[in-house]
mmCIF file of C-alpha atoms and ligand atoms in Angstrom:
data_model
loop_
_atom_site.group_PDB
_atom_site.id
_atom_site.type_symbol
_atom_site.label_atom_id
_atom_site.label_comp_id
_atom_site.label_asym_id
_atom_site.label_seq_id
_atom_site.Cartn_x
_atom_site.Cartn_y
_atom_site.Cartn_z
ATOM 1 C CA MET S 1 99.449 116.729 69.901
ATOM 2 C CA ALA S 2 99.714 113.866 72.374
ATOM 3 C CA GLN S 3 96.352 112.632 73.538
ATOM 4 C CA HIS S 4 95.421 112.588 77.199
ATOM 5 C CA THR S 5 95.186 108.878 77.930
ATOM 6 C CA PHE S 6 93.476 109.101 81.311
ATOM 7 C CA ARG S 7 95.566 106.124 82.351
ATOM 8 C CA THR S 8 97.256 107.034 85.571
ATOM 9 C CA LEU S 9 100.587 105.787 86.859
ATOM 10 C CA GLY S 10 98.836 104.421 89.941
ATOM 11 C CA GLU S 11 96.500 102.256 87.844
ATOM 12 C CA PHE S 12 99.351 101.185 85.576
ATOM 13 C CA ILE S 13 101.510 100.028 88.483
ATOM 14 C CA ILE S 14 98.669 97.860 89.808
ATOM 15 C CA GLU S 15 97.877 96.413 86.352
ATOM 16 C CA LYS S 16 101.515 95.569 85.756
ATOM 17 C CA GLN S 17 101.755 93.815 89.092
ATOM 18 C CA GLU S 18 100.187 90.841 87.336
ATOM 19 C CA ASP S 19 103.298 90.545 85.113
ATOM 20 C CA PHE S 20 105.064 89.131 88.125
ATOM 21 C CA ARG S 21 104.056 85.691 89.191
ATOM 22 C CA TYR S 22 103.647 85.324 92.952
ATOM 23 C CA SER S 23 103.566 89.107 93.280
ATOM 24 C CA THR S 24 102.685 90.269 96.757
ATOM 25 C CA GLY S 25 102.197 93.889 95.736
ATOM 26 C CA GLU S 26 105.371 94.912 97.516
ATOM 27 C CA LEU S 27 107.033 96.277 94.377
ATOM 28 C CA SER S 28 103.852 98.204 93.554
ATOM 29 C CA ARG S 29 103.900 99.836 96.970
ATOM 30 C CA LEU S 30 107.561 100.700 96.518
ATOM 31 C CA LEU S 31 106.942 102.304 93.108
ATOM 32 C CA SER S 32 104.021 104.235 94.596
ATOM 33 C CA ALA S 33 106.292 105.595 97.326
ATOM 34 C CA ILE S 34 108.725 106.775 94.639
ATOM 35 C CA LYS S 35 105.832 108.379 92.749
ATOM 36 C CA LEU S 36 104.788 110.298 95.850
ATOM 37 C CA ALA S 37 108.323 111.473 96.653
ATOM 38 C CA ALA S 38 108.696 112.578 93.035
ATOM 39 C CA LYS S 39 105.670 114.842 93.363
ATOM 40 C CA VAL S 40 107.004 116.405 96.550
ATOM 41 C CA VAL S 41 110.469 116.987 95.076
ATOM 42 C CA ASN S 42 108.830 118.368 91.939
ATOM 43 C CA SER S 43 106.938 120.965 93.928
ATOM 44 C CA GLU S 44 110.173 121.976 95.700
ATOM 45 C CA VAL S 45 112.145 122.165 92.433
ATOM 46 C CA ASN S 46 109.426 124.353 90.956
ATOM 47 C CA LYS S 47 109.761 126.830 93.820
ATOM 48 C CA ALA S 48 113.551 126.838 93.706
ATOM 49 C CA GLY S 49 113.934 130.527 92.913
ATOM 50 C CA ILE S 50 111.723 131.779 95.739
ATOM 51 C CA ALA S 51 112.126 129.238 98.527
ATOM 52 C CA ASP S 52 115.766 129.732 99.540
ATOM 53 C CA ILE S 53 116.717 126.274 98.370
ATOM 54 C CA THR S 54 119.133 127.253 95.640
ATOM 55 C CA GLY S 55 122.825 127.463 96.326
ATOM 56 C CA GLN S 56 125.273 125.333 98.224
ATOM 57 C CA ALA S 57 124.460 123.538 101.450
ATOM 58 C CA GLY S 58 127.958 124.185 102.775
ATOM 59 C CA ASN S 59 129.112 120.582 102.888
ATOM 60 C CA THR S 60 130.580 118.053 100.496
ATOM 61 C CA ASN S 61 129.429 114.466 99.933
ATOM 62 C CA ILE S 62 131.627 111.375 100.179
ATOM 63 C CA GLN S 63 132.770 111.943 96.624
ATOM 64 C CA GLY S 64 134.117 115.377 97.513
ATOM 65 C CA GLU S 65 131.381 117.155 95.555
ATOM 66 C CA GLU S 66 129.692 120.298 96.861
ATOM 67 C CA GLN S 67 126.185 119.463 97.996
ATOM 68 C CA GLN S 68 123.469 121.850 96.904
ATOM 69 C CA LYS S 69 120.586 122.566 99.249
ATOM 70 C CA LEU S 70 118.252 120.784 96.900
ATOM 71 C CA ASP S 71 120.528 117.704 96.825
ATOM 72 C CA VAL S 72 120.122 117.427 100.564
ATOM 73 C CA LEU S 73 116.388 118.140 100.508
ATOM 74 C CA ALA S 74 115.646 115.648 97.714
ATOM 75 C CA ASN S 75 117.749 113.030 99.461
ATOM 76 C CA ASP S 76 115.838 113.499 102.734
ATOM 77 C CA LEU S 77 112.466 113.432 100.982
ATOM 78 C CA PHE S 78 113.127 110.216 99.079
ATOM 79 C CA ILE S 79 114.610 108.489 102.111
ATOM 80 C CA LYS S 80 111.629 109.520 104.256
ATOM 81 C CA ALA S 81 109.060 108.432 101.666
ATOM 82 C CA LEU S 82 110.724 105.049 101.286
ATOM 83 C CA SER S 83 111.523 104.360 104.925
ATOM 84 C CA GLN S 84 108.284 105.553 106.519
ATOM 85 C CA ARG S 85 106.190 103.427 104.207
ATOM 86 C CA GLU S 86 108.315 100.424 105.102
ATOM 87 C CA VAL S 87 108.597 99.314 101.492
ATOM 88 C CA VAL S 88 112.341 98.674 101.409
ATOM 89 C CA CYS S 89 114.861 97.050 103.728
ATOM 90 C CA GLY S 90 117.756 99.250 102.622
ATOM 91 C CA ILE S 91 118.613 102.413 100.713
ATOM 92 C CA ALA S 92 121.899 103.513 99.206
ATOM 93 C CA SER S 93 122.174 107.094 98.003
ATOM 94 C CA GLU S 94 124.790 109.024 96.097
ATOM 95 C CA GLU S 95 124.596 111.592 98.884
ATOM 96 C CA ASN S 96 125.224 109.212 101.812
ATOM 97 C CA ASP S 97 128.550 107.632 102.752
ATOM 98 C CA ASN S 98 127.025 104.264 103.621
ATOM 99 C CA PHE S 99 123.814 102.416 102.884
ATOM 100 C CA ILE S 100 120.903 102.852 105.271
ATOM 101 C CA GLU S 101 119.243 99.904 106.917
ATOM 102 C CA ILE S 102 115.474 100.228 107.314
ATOM 103 C CA GLU S 103 113.786 98.602 110.250
ATOM 104 C CA ALA S 104 110.051 98.224 109.911
ATOM 105 C CA GLY S 105 108.499 98.270 113.364
ATOM 106 C CA ASP S 106 108.226 94.792 114.826
ATOM 107 C CA ASN S 107 108.697 93.208 111.422
ATOM 108 C CA VAL S 108 112.363 94.103 111.141
ATOM 109 C CA HIS S 109 113.793 94.007 107.642
ATOM 110 C CA LEU S 110 110.941 91.983 106.194
ATOM 111 C CA SER S 111 110.884 93.781 102.867
ATOM 112 C CA LYS S 112 112.797 92.052 100.103
ATOM 113 C CA TYR S 113 113.834 95.123 98.110
ATOM 114 C CA VAL S 114 116.706 97.588 98.251
ATOM 115 C CA VAL S 115 116.749 100.927 96.426
ATOM 116 C CA LEU S 116 119.747 102.813 95.091
ATOM 117 C CA ILE S 117 119.181 106.434 94.233
ATOM 118 C CA ASP S 118 120.651 109.605 92.793
ATOM 119 C CA PRO S 119 118.094 111.889 94.458
ATOM 120 C CA LEU S 120 119.011 114.964 92.470
ATOM 121 C CA ASP S 121 120.860 114.560 89.220
ATOM 122 C CA GLY S 122 122.317 117.574 87.460
ATOM 123 C CA SER S 123 122.700 119.689 90.605
ATOM 124 C CA SER S 124 124.796 122.282 88.819
ATOM 125 C CA ASN S 125 121.662 123.184 86.836
ATOM 126 C CA ILE S 126 119.365 123.958 89.789
ATOM 127 C CA ASP S 127 120.307 127.588 90.205
ATOM 128 C CA VAL S 128 119.875 128.365 86.524
ATOM 129 C CA ASN S 129 116.430 126.849 85.927
ATOM 130 C CA VAL S 130 117.623 123.997 83.731
ATOM 131 C CA SER S 131 116.160 120.474 83.964
ATOM 132 C CA VAL S 132 117.280 118.234 86.807
ATOM 133 C CA GLY S 133 116.253 114.689 87.650
ATOM 134 C CA THR S 134 116.118 111.769 90.064
ATOM 135 C CA ILE S 135 117.404 108.318 89.105
ATOM 136 C CA PHE S 136 116.488 105.093 90.927
ATOM 137 C CA SER S 137 117.340 101.427 90.788
ATOM 138 C CA ILE S 138 115.661 98.520 92.607
ATOM 139 C CA TYR S 139 117.040 95.070 93.458
ATOM 140 C CA ARG S 140 115.802 92.072 95.359
ATOM 141 C CA ARG S 141 118.068 91.530 98.367
ATOM 142 C CA VAL S 142 120.371 88.524 98.185
ATOM 143 C CA THR S 143 120.574 88.003 101.942
ATOM 144 C CA GLN S 144 117.786 86.416 103.975
ATOM 145 C CA PRO S 145 114.703 88.585 104.692
ATOM 146 C CA GLY S 146 114.365 89.206 108.419
ATOM 147 C CA THR S 147 118.094 89.833 108.828
ATOM 148 C CA PRO S 148 119.909 93.185 108.506
ATOM 149 C CA VAL S 149 120.812 94.185 104.938
ATOM 150 C CA GLU S 150 124.437 93.860 103.937
ATOM 151 C CA LEU S 151 126.707 95.548 101.430
ATOM 152 C CA LYS S 152 126.344 92.603 99.057
ATOM 153 C CA ASP S 153 122.620 93.337 98.733
ATOM 154 C CA PHE S 154 123.627 96.578 96.998
ATOM 155 C CA LEU S 155 126.665 95.375 95.053
ATOM 156 C CA GLN S 156 124.726 93.386 92.477
ATOM 157 C CA LYS S 157 125.230 93.405 88.739
ATOM 158 C CA GLY S 158 122.918 95.769 86.883
ATOM 159 C CA SER S 159 121.425 92.775 85.059
ATOM 160 C CA GLN S 160 119.846 91.792 88.397
ATOM 161 C CA GLN S 161 117.740 94.955 88.602
ATOM 162 C CA VAL S 162 114.036 94.396 89.198
ATOM 163 C CA ALA S 163 113.066 97.923 88.197
ATOM 164 C CA ALA S 164 114.730 101.225 87.358
ATOM 165 C CA GLY S 165 113.658 104.658 86.283
ATOM 166 C CA TYR S 166 114.064 108.371 86.465
ATOM 167 C CA ILE S 167 112.059 111.483 87.044
ATOM 168 C CA ILE S 168 112.833 114.543 84.973
ATOM 169 C CA TYR S 169 111.825 117.912 86.353
ATOM 170 C CA GLY S 170 111.787 119.707 83.031
ATOM 171 C CA SER S 171 109.448 121.839 80.968
ATOM 172 C CA SER S 172 107.028 119.201 82.186
ATOM 173 C CA THR S 173 107.700 116.608 84.868
ATOM 174 C CA MET S 174 107.924 113.003 83.749
ATOM 175 C CA LEU S 175 108.471 109.673 85.409
ATOM 176 C CA VAL S 176 109.897 106.979 83.140
ATOM 177 C CA TYR S 177 110.444 103.435 84.382
ATOM 178 C CA THR S 178 110.889 99.795 83.489
ATOM 179 C CA THR S 179 110.336 96.557 85.330
ATOM 180 C CA GLY S 180 111.932 94.586 82.524
ATOM 181 C CA ASN S 181 108.894 94.551 80.229
ATOM 182 C CA GLY S 182 109.594 97.645 78.165
ATOM 183 C CA VAL S 183 109.752 101.291 79.149
ATOM 184 C CA ASN S 184 106.785 103.532 79.892
ATOM 185 C CA GLY S 185 106.707 107.279 80.445
ATOM 186 C CA PHE S 186 104.204 109.269 82.503
ATOM 187 C CA THR S 187 103.708 113.026 82.507
ATOM 188 C CA LEU S 188 102.592 114.901 85.603
ATOM 189 C CA ASP S 189 99.484 116.997 85.190
ATOM 190 C CA PRO S 190 100.451 119.704 87.685
ATOM 191 C CA THR S 191 96.910 120.960 88.124
ATOM 192 C CA LEU S 192 95.717 117.536 89.261
ATOM 193 C CA GLY S 193 98.954 116.246 90.774
ATOM 194 C CA THR S 194 98.566 113.016 88.810
ATOM 195 C CA PHE S 195 100.984 111.234 86.488
ATOM 196 C CA TYR S 196 99.326 110.056 83.248
ATOM 197 C CA LEU S 197 100.684 107.530 80.767
ATOM 198 C CA SER S 198 101.928 109.741 77.924
ATOM 199 C CA HIS S 199 104.690 107.618 76.363
ATOM 200 C CA PRO S 200 103.663 103.937 76.252
ATOM 201 C CA ASP S 201 106.260 101.324 75.285
ATOM 202 C CA MET S 202 109.093 103.713 74.487
ATOM 203 C CA LYS S 203 111.624 102.588 71.883
ATOM 204 C CA THR S 204 114.757 104.470 70.918
ATOM 205 C CA PRO S 205 115.826 104.703 67.251
ATOM 206 C CA THR S 206 118.634 102.287 66.336
ATOM 207 C CA GLN S 207 120.525 105.172 64.768
ATOM 208 C CA GLY S 208 120.248 108.794 65.845
ATOM 209 C CA LYS S 209 121.800 112.114 64.893
ATOM 210 C CA ILE S 210 122.768 113.541 68.292
ATOM 211 C CA TYR S 211 126.007 113.127 70.228
ATOM 212 C CA SER S 212 126.189 114.318 73.827
ATOM 213 C CA ILE S 213 129.513 114.737 75.571
ATOM 214 C CA ASN S 214 131.253 117.502 77.516
ATOM 215 C CA GLU S 215 133.636 118.470 74.749
ATOM 216 C CA GLY S 216 135.378 120.977 77.006
ATOM 217 C CA TYR S 217 137.416 118.018 78.256
ATOM 218 C CA TYR S 218 138.403 116.972 74.731
ATOM 219 C CA PHE S 219 142.136 116.989 75.407
ATOM 220 C CA LYS S 220 141.643 114.755 78.448
ATOM 221 C CA PHE S 221 139.706 112.083 76.529
ATOM 222 C CA PRO S 222 141.086 108.708 75.415
ATOM 223 C CA GLN S 223 142.133 108.565 71.750
ATOM 224 C CA GLY S 224 139.179 106.344 70.804
ATOM 225 C CA VAL S 225 136.698 108.968 72.043
ATOM 226 C CA LYS S 226 138.551 111.774 70.244
ATOM 227 C CA ASN S 227 138.412 109.759 67.020
ATOM 228 C CA TYR S 228 134.721 109.002 67.501
ATOM 229 C CA ILE S 229 133.941 112.702 68.038
ATOM 230 C CA LYS S 230 135.706 113.496 64.744
ATOM 231 C CA HIS S 231 133.643 110.736 63.100
ATOM 232 C CA CYS S 232 130.452 112.425 64.394
ATOM 233 C CA GLN S 233 131.624 115.752 62.956
ATOM 234 C CA GLU S 234 132.746 114.410 59.584
ATOM 235 C CA GLU S 235 130.673 115.409 56.541
ATOM 236 C CA LYS S 236 129.757 112.023 55.146
ATOM 237 C CA ASP S 237 126.583 109.938 54.715
ATOM 238 C CA ASP S 238 124.153 111.077 57.449
ATOM 239 C CA ARG S 239 126.829 113.124 59.262
ATOM 240 C CA PRO S 240 127.734 115.529 60.767
ATOM 241 C CA TYR S 241 125.601 114.775 63.806
ATOM 242 C CA THR S 242 124.386 117.572 66.014
ATOM 243 C CA SER S 243 125.823 118.117 69.496
ATOM 244 C CA ARG S 244 123.556 118.518 72.546
ATOM 245 C CA TYR S 245 124.740 118.469 76.160
ATOM 246 C CA ILE S 246 122.707 119.669 79.117
ATOM 247 C CA GLY S 247 124.874 118.399 81.958
ATOM 248 C CA SER S 248 121.999 116.576 83.679
ATOM 249 C CA LEU S 249 122.265 112.920 82.748
ATOM 250 C CA ALA S 250 118.524 112.376 83.222
ATOM 251 C CA ALA S 251 117.734 115.178 80.766
ATOM 252 C CA ASP S 252 120.413 114.245 78.221
ATOM 253 C CA PHE S 253 119.323 110.617 78.422
ATOM 254 C CA HIS S 254 115.645 111.492 78.034
ATOM 255 C CA ARG S 255 116.182 113.612 74.928
ATOM 256 C CA ASN S 256 118.365 110.964 73.288
ATOM 257 C CA LEU S 257 115.912 108.199 74.211
ATOM 258 C CA LEU S 258 113.151 110.043 72.362
ATOM 259 C CA LYS S 259 115.148 111.311 69.411
ATOM 260 C CA GLY S 260 117.988 108.815 69.048
ATOM 261 C CA GLY S 261 121.569 109.634 69.898
ATOM 262 C CA ILE S 262 124.583 108.737 71.992
ATOM 263 C CA TYR S 263 125.593 109.997 75.433
ATOM 264 C CA ILE S 264 129.238 109.612 76.426
ATOM 265 C CA TYR S 265 130.974 110.323 79.715
ATOM 266 C CA PRO S 266 134.342 108.668 79.134
ATOM 267 C CA THR S 267 137.338 108.197 81.396
ATOM 268 C CA THR S 268 139.476 111.329 81.393
ATOM 269 C CA SER S 269 143.057 111.951 82.404
ATOM 270 C CA GLN S 270 141.576 113.676 85.462
ATOM 271 C CA SER S 271 138.948 111.006 86.308
ATOM 272 C CA PRO S 272 140.546 107.739 85.197
ATOM 273 C CA ASN S 273 137.370 105.804 86.087
ATOM 274 C CA GLY S 274 134.974 108.303 84.544
ATOM 275 C CA LYS S 275 132.660 110.531 86.554
ATOM 276 C CA LEU S 276 129.269 108.853 86.570
ATOM 277 C CA ARG S 277 128.359 106.382 89.256
ATOM 278 C CA LEU S 278 127.746 102.797 88.243
ATOM 279 C CA LEU S 279 125.092 102.027 90.856
ATOM 280 C CA TYR S 280 123.073 105.256 90.991
ATOM 281 C CA GLU S 281 123.332 106.500 87.411
ATOM 282 C CA CYS S 282 124.724 104.057 84.852
ATOM 283 C CA ASN S 283 123.011 100.789 85.821
ATOM 284 C CA PRO S 284 119.475 102.200 85.919
ATOM 285 C CA MET S 285 119.986 104.088 82.641
ATOM 286 C CA ALA S 286 121.566 100.992 81.057
ATOM 287 C CA PHE S 287 118.545 98.870 82.055
ATOM 288 C CA LEU S 288 116.172 101.476 80.605
ATOM 289 C CA ILE S 289 118.047 101.932 77.340
ATOM 290 C CA GLU S 290 118.290 98.183 76.739
ATOM 291 C CA GLN S 291 114.576 97.842 77.425
ATOM 292 C CA ALA S 292 114.017 100.581 74.832
ATOM 293 C CA GLY S 293 116.124 98.721 72.250
ATOM 294 C CA GLY S 294 119.362 100.665 72.795
ATOM 295 C CA LYS S 295 122.727 99.819 74.264
ATOM 296 C CA ALA S 296 124.967 100.830 77.212
ATOM 297 C CA SER S 297 128.649 100.114 77.522
ATOM 298 C CA ASP S 298 131.807 101.282 79.274
ATOM 299 C CA GLY S 299 133.394 101.572 75.834
ATOM 300 C CA PHE S 300 134.330 97.897 75.712
ATOM 301 C CA LYS S 301 131.746 95.832 77.540
ATOM 302 C CA ARG S 302 128.126 95.850 78.662
ATOM 303 C CA ILE S 303 127.430 98.013 81.724
ATOM 304 C CA LEU S 304 124.863 95.566 83.135
ATOM 305 C CA ASP S 305 127.489 92.778 83.296
ATOM 306 C CA ILE S 306 129.883 94.681 85.567
ATOM 307 C CA THR S 307 130.233 93.255 89.084
ATOM 308 C CA PRO S 308 130.413 96.252 91.422
ATOM 309 C CA THR S 309 133.020 96.290 94.160
ATOM 310 C CA GLU S 310 132.041 99.477 95.979
ATOM 311 C CA LEU S 311 128.950 101.618 96.502
ATOM 312 C CA HIS S 312 130.222 104.827 94.950
ATOM 313 C CA GLN S 313 132.083 103.175 92.087
ATOM 314 C CA ARG S 314 132.494 105.214 88.914
ATOM 315 C CA VAL S 315 132.550 103.967 85.358
ATOM 316 C CA ALA S 316 132.878 105.281 81.807
ATOM 317 C CA PHE S 317 129.463 105.450 80.141
ATOM 318 C CA PHE S 318 128.468 105.133 76.480
ATOM 319 C CA CYS S 319 124.711 104.943 76.160
ATOM 320 C CA GLY S 320 122.024 105.340 73.516
ATOM 321 C CA SER S 321 121.083 104.196 70.040
ATOM 322 C CA ALA S 322 122.461 100.683 69.505
ATOM 323 C CA ALA S 323 124.248 101.354 66.192
ATOM 324 C CA MET S 324 125.929 104.478 67.555
ATOM 325 C CA VAL S 325 127.200 102.790 70.734
ATOM 326 C CA THR S 326 128.510 99.865 68.677
ATOM 327 C CA LYS S 327 130.326 102.323 66.395
ATOM 328 C CA ALA S 328 131.868 104.149 69.363
ATOM 329 C CA GLU S 329 133.036 100.796 70.784
ATOM 330 C CA GLU S 330 134.747 100.047 67.465
ATOM 331 C CA PHE S 331 136.648 103.333 67.711
ATOM 332 C CA MET S 332 137.591 102.504 71.323
ATOM 333 C CA SER S 333 139.063 99.102 70.543
ATOM 334 C CA GLU S 334 140.765 100.316 67.358
ATOM 335 C CA ALA S 335 142.583 102.993 69.385
ATOM 336 C CA VAL S 336 143.749 100.434 71.944
ATOM 337 C CA HIS S 337 145.079 97.902 69.466
HETATM 338 P P1 AHG K 401 124.994 114.890 89.999
HETATM 339 O O1 AHG K 401 124.361 116.233 89.917
HETATM 340 O O2 AHG K 401 124.040 113.837 90.512
HETATM 341 O O3 AHG K 401 126.292 114.888 90.742
HETATM 342 O O4 AHG K 401 125.294 114.361 88.514
HETATM 343 C C1 AHG K 401 125.948 115.174 87.605
HETATM 344 C C2 AHG K 401 126.439 114.294 86.497
HETATM 345 C C3 AHG K 401 125.462 114.052 85.369
HETATM 346 O O5 AHG K 401 124.140 114.303 85.616
HETATM 347 C C4 AHG K 401 125.940 114.959 84.275
HETATM 348 O O6 AHG K 401 125.659 114.406 83.041
HETATM 349 C C5 AHG K 401 127.400 115.085 84.545
HETATM 350 O O7 AHG K 401 127.556 114.944 85.917
HETATM 351 C C6 AHG K 401 127.939 116.414 84.111
HETATM 352 O O8 AHG K 401 129.292 116.438 84.343
HETATM 353 P P2 AHG K 401 130.248 117.520 83.656
HETATM 354 O O9 AHG K 401 129.879 118.837 84.252
HETATM 355 O O10 AHG K 401 131.616 117.071 84.044
HETATM 356 O O11 AHG K 401 130.014 117.446 82.174
HETATM 357 MN MN1 MN K 402 123.853 112.428 88.960
HETATM 358 MN MN1 MN K 403 123.018 113.757 92.378
#
């Protein structure tokens, strides 16, 4: 059984502040705002069945996807927590058409950070009591503090991320994050409302035994992915691998991070750029998996090296145990050549 460490997320954030030279505490305040919003969203998610927050909100987001009530609620809660505490100068969300500029009283735009967020990941699972999540990504703005934020502050390569993480509202609620010095996981003690360090310095196995992909779309997949799936199913050496797919990236990612495995959302004939969003989903997960010793790719190249051209850009995503992602990439390039 995991031991209660009595090390809280709040204390950890402050301790880790010293990793950054010249730190002003601004990033710590930002992470604390995320921690608070996570607790509020958690309490809403937990009441989902009785609080009239399941079901569709009746509108679609910019990507043409049905918004669930909880998508809208989580989005509002995170935006409020981040904007009212004046810890960021801009927020981009999967649920909003454009980025939001935050003005902080008389000190307009003085914060140096922007946040990109998928406030509720795995929305199709809300109504059926299956794990959902929140994914966030933090960058230092590239434009001058004191001026309004611009699109280019958000369109940075994933390798420029200052911090990234996710919250998983699962059988227990966890917050997992990195600031580029490894990955640490915290579990919420719901009776105390406090996150405790439960998974220090998380590392993912180099080779796992799980593959996670929506195989219902098999016939729409590129040949390289089809061949890789058959490789996973072949009876040879340590195979066949087992298949696990929840349909909430945060939850699929979390399981594979702990156990070792590969998550794939490839391009399909229907979604030629893939489904997952580079800025809100793939970049933060890619940063985390690399920090945990794993690998993230679009099938051919490193996710974190992609220069984004638009906020809601989609990309194919291969993420997980390093040896498995490398193997999948081999199948991808073999099928092309
Ligand atoms: P979101 O709920 O934020 O729109 O994300 C859903 C994403 C991701 O979490 C999940 O892995 C994937 O969509 C599932 O897609 P399929 O239903 O096409 O497999
Ligand atoms: Mn999502
Ligand atoms: Mn979402």
